mmCIF file of C-alpha atoms in Angstrom:
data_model
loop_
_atom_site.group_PDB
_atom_site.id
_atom_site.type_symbol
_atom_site.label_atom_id
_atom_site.label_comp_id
_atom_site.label_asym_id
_atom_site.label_seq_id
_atom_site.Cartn_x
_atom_site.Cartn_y
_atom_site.Cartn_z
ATOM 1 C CA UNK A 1 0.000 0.000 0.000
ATOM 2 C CA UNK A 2 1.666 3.081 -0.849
ATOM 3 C CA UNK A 3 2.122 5.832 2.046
ATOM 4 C CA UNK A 4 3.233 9.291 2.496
ATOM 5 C CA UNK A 5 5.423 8.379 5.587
ATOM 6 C CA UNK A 6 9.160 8.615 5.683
ATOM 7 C CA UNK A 7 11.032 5.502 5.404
ATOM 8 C CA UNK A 8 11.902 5.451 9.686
ATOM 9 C CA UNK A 9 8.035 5.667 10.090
ATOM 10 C CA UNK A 10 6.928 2.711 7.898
ATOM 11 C CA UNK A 11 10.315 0.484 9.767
ATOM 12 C CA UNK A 12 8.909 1.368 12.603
ATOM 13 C CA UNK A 13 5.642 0.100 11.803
ATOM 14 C CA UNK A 14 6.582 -2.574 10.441
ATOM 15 C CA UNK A 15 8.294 -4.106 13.747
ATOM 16 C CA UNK A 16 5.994 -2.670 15.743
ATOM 17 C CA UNK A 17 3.014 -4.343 14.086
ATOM 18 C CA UNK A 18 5.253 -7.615 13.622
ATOM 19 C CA UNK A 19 5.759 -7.928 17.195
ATOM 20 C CA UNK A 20 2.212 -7.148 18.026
ATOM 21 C CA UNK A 21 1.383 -10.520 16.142
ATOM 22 C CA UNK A 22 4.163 -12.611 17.951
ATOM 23 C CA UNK A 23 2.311 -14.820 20.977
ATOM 24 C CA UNK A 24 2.521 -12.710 24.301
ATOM 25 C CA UNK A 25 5.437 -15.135 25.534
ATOM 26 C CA UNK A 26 8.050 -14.862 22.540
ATOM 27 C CA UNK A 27 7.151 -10.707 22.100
ATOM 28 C CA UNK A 28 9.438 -9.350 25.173
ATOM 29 C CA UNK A 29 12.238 -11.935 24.126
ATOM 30 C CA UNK A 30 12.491 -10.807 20.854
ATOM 31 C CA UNK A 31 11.952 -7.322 21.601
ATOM 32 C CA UNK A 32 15.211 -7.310 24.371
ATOM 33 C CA UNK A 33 16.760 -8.711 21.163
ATOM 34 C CA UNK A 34 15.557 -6.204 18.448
ATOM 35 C CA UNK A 35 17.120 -3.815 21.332
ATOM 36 C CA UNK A 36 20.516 -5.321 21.557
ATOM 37 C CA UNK A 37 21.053 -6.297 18.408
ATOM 38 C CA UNK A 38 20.141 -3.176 16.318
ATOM 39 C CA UNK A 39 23.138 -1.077 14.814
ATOM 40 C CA UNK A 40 20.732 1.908 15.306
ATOM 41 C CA UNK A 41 18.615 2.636 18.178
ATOM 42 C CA UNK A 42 15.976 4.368 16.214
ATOM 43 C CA UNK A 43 13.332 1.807 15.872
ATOM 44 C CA UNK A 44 13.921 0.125 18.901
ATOM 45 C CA UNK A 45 13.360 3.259 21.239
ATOM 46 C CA UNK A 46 10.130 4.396 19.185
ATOM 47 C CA UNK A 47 8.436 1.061 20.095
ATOM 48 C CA UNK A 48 9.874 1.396 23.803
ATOM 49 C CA UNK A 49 8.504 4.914 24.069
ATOM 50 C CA UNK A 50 5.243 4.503 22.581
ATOM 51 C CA UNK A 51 4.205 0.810 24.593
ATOM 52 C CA UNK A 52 5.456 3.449 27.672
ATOM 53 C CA UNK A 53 3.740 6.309 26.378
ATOM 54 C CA UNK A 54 0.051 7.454 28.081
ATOM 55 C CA UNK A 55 -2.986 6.212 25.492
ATOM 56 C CA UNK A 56 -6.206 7.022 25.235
ATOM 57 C CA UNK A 57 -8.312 3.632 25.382
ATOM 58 C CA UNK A 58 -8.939 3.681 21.647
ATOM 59 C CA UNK A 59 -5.338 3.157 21.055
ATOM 60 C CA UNK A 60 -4.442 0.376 23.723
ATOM 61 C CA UNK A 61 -3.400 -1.964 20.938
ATOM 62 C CA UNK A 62 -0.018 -0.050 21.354
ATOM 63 C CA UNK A 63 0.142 -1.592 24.986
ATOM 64 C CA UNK A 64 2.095 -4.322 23.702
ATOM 65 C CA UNK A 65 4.155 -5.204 26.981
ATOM 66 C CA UNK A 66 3.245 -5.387 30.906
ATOM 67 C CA UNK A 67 3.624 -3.097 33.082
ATOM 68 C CA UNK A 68 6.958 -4.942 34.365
ATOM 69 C CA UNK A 69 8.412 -5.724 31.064
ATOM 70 C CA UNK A 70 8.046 -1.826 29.838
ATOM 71 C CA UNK A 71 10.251 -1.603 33.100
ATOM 72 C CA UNK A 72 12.714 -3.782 31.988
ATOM 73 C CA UNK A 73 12.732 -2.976 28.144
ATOM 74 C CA UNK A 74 13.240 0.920 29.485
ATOM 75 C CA UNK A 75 16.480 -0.195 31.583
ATOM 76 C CA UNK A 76 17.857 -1.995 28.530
ATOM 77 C CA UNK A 77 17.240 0.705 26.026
ATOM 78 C CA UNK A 78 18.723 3.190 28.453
ATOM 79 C CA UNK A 79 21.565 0.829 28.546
ATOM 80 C CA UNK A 80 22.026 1.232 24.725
ATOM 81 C CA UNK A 81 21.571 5.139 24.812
ATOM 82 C CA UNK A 82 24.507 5.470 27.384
ATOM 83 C CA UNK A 83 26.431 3.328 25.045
ATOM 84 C CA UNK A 84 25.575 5.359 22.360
ATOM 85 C CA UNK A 85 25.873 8.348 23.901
ATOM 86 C CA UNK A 86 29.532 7.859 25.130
ATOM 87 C CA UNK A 87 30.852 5.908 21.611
ATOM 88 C CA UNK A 88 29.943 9.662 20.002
ATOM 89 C CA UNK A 89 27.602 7.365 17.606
ATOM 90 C CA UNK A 90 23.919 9.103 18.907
ATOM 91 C CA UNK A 91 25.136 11.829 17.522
ATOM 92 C CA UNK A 92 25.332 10.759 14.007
ATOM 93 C CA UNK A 93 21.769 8.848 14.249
ATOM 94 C CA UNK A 94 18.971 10.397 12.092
ATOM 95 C CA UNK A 95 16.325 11.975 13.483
ATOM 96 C CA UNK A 96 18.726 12.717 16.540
ATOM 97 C CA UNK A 97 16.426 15.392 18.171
ATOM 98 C CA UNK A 98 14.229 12.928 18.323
ATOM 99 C CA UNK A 99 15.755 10.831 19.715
ATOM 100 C CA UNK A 100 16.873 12.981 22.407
ATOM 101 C CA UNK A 101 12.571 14.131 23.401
ATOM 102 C CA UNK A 102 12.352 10.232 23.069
ATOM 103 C CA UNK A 103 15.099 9.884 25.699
ATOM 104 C CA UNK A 104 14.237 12.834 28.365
ATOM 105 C CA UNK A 105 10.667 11.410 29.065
ATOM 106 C CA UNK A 106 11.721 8.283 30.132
ATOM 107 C CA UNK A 107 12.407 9.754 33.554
ATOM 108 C CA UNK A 108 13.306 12.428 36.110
ATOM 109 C CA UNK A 109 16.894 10.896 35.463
ATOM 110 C CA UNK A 110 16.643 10.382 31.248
ATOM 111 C CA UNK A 111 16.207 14.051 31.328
ATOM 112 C CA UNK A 112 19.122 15.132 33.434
ATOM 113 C CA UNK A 113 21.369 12.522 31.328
ATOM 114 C CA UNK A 114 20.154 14.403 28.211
ATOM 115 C CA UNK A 115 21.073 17.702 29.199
ATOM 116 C CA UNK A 116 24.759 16.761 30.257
ATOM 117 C CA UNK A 117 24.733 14.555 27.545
ATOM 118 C CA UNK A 118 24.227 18.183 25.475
ATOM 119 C CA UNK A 119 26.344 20.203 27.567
ATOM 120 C CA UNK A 120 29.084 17.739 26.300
ATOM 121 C CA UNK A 121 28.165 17.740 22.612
ATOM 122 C CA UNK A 122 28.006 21.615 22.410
ATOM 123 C CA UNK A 123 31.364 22.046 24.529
ATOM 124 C CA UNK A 124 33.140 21.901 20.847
ATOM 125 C CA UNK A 125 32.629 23.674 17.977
ATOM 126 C CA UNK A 126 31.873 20.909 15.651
ATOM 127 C CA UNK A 127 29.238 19.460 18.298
ATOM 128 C CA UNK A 128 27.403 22.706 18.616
ATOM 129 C CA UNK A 129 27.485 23.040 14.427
ATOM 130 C CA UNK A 130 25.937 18.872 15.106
ATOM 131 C CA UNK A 131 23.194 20.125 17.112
ATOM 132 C CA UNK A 132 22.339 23.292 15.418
ATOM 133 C CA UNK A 133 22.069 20.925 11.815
ATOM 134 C CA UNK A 134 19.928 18.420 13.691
ATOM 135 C CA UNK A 135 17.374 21.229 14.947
ATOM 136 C CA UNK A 136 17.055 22.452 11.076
ATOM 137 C CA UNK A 137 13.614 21.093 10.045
ATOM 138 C CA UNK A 138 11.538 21.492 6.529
ATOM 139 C CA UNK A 139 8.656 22.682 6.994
ATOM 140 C CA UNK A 140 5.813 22.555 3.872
ATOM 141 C CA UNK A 141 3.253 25.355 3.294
ATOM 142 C CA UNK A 142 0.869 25.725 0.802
ATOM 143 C CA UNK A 143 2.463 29.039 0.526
ATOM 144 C CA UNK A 144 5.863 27.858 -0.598
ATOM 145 C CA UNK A 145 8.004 25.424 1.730
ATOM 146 C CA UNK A 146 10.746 26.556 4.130
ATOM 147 C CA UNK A 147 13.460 25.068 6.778
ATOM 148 C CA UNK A 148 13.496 27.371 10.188
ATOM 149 C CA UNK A 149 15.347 26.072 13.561
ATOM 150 C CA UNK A 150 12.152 25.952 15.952
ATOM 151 C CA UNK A 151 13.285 27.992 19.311
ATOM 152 C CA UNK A 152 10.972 25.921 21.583
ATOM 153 C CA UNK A 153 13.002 22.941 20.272
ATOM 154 C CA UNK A 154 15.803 23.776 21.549
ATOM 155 C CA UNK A 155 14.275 24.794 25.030
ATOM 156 C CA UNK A 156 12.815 21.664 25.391
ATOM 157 C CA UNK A 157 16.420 20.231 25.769
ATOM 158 C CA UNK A 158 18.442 22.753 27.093
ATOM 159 C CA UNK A 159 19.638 26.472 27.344
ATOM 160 C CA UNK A 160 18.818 28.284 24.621
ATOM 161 C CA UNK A 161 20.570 31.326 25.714
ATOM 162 C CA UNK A 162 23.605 28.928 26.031
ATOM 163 C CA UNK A 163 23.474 28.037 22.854
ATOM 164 C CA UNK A 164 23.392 31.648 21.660
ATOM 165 C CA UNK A 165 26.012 32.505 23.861
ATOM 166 C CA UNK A 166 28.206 29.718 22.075
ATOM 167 C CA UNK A 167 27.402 31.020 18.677
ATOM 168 C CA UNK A 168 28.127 34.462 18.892
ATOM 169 C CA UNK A 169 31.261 33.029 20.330
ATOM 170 C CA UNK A 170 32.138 31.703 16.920
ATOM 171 C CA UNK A 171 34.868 33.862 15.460
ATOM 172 C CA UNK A 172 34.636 35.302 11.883
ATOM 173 C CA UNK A 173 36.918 32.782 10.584
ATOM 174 C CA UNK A 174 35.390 30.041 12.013
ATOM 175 C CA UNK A 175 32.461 30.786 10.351
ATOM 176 C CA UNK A 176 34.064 31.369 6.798
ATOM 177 C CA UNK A 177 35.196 27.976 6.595
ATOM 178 C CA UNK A 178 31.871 25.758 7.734
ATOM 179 C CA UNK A 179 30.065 23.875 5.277
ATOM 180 C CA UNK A 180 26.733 25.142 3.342
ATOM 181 C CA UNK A 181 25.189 22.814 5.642
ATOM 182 C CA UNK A 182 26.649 23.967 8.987
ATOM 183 C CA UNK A 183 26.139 27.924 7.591
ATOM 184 C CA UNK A 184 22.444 27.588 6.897
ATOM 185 C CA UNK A 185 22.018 26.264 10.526
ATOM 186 C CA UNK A 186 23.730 28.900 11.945
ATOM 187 C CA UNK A 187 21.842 31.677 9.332
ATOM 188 C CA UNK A 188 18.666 29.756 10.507
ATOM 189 C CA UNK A 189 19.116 30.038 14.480
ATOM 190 C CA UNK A 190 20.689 33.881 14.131
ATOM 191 C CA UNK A 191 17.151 34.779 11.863
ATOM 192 C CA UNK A 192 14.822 32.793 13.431
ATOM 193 C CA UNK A 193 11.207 33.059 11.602
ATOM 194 C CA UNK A 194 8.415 35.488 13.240
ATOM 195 C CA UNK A 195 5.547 34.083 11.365
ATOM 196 C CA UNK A 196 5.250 30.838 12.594
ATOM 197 C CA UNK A 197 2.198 30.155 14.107
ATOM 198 C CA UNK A 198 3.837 27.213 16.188
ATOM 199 C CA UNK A 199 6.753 28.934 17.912
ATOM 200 C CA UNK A 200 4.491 31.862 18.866
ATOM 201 C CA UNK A 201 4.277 32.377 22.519
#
């Protein structure tokens, strides 16, 4: 069936929907596995974060797991993000602010771990230029598309007069020599849009 979705979306789907059909006993076995096993932690943290996530009663078909076993699958994918996190990998995973939101609302804890983990990535220059191109998002209107870095995005994980304090840090030459990529980020965070309907306060 053909589908607007992104490719992560319809993976995700896919084993989420294929694990939903395993017998109860063989689902949290081969979930711990999908977990471990994964060269990405991607898909394995959307289905841990939505089975954990608060649903209305017309969607408790996504309550896949017990009430003990999200306990346990939470513990072992918080495992993995540590090891990501301190390989320098997570950083290079798509759909990394993501995965960070993902991350912080496992617990009082998660969160705390996400903002050192941060603090850390943005103590370089070539961190903070990782960040800033991870926040850049396309946005499509029917009166012409655009990419803007969302302010409250960036709030929702850490400082954002940190990270402005950082940036205007930057020195002249710095700047001359980053990549299109890395100069559109920064172009995008200095000028942020005033005439978006979802970052108005």
């Amino acid at each position: 069936m053909f589908s607007f979705d992104d490719v992560s979306t319809q993976i995700y789907r896919i084993s989420f929907f294929g694990l939903k059909a395993l017998p109860d006993e063989s689902r949290y076995e081969k979930t711990i596995a999908l977990i471990e096993d994964s060269p990405s932690v991607r898909v394995p943290l959307r289905i841990v974060a939505k089975s954990m996530a608060e649903q209305p009663k017309s969607y408790s078909d996504y309550k896949i797991f017990s009430e003990s076993e999200n306990t346990s699958l939470k513990v072992k994918m918080l495992e993995k993000l540590d090891a990501f996190a301190k390989s320098g990998t997570l950083q290079n995973e798509p759909e990394f602010i993501r995965i960070l939101y993902q991350w912080k609302t496992f617990d009082d804890d998660a969160g705390k771990k996400v903002e050192e983990y941060i603090k850390s990535l943005i103590s370089t220059n070539e961190g903070l230029m990782t960040f800033l191109e991870a926040c850049v998002t396309q946005v499509l209107s029917s009166s012409g598309d655009y990419k803007k870095i969302s302010p409250k995005t960036i709030e929702g994980l850490c400082s954002l007069e940190e990270i402005k304090n950082k940036v205007e840090l930057l020195s002249p030459e710095y700047l001359a020599q980053l990549s299109d990529k890395s100069s559109e980020a920064i172009n995008l965070f200095k000028n942020p849009r005033t005439d978006d309907i979802f970052d108005e306060k």
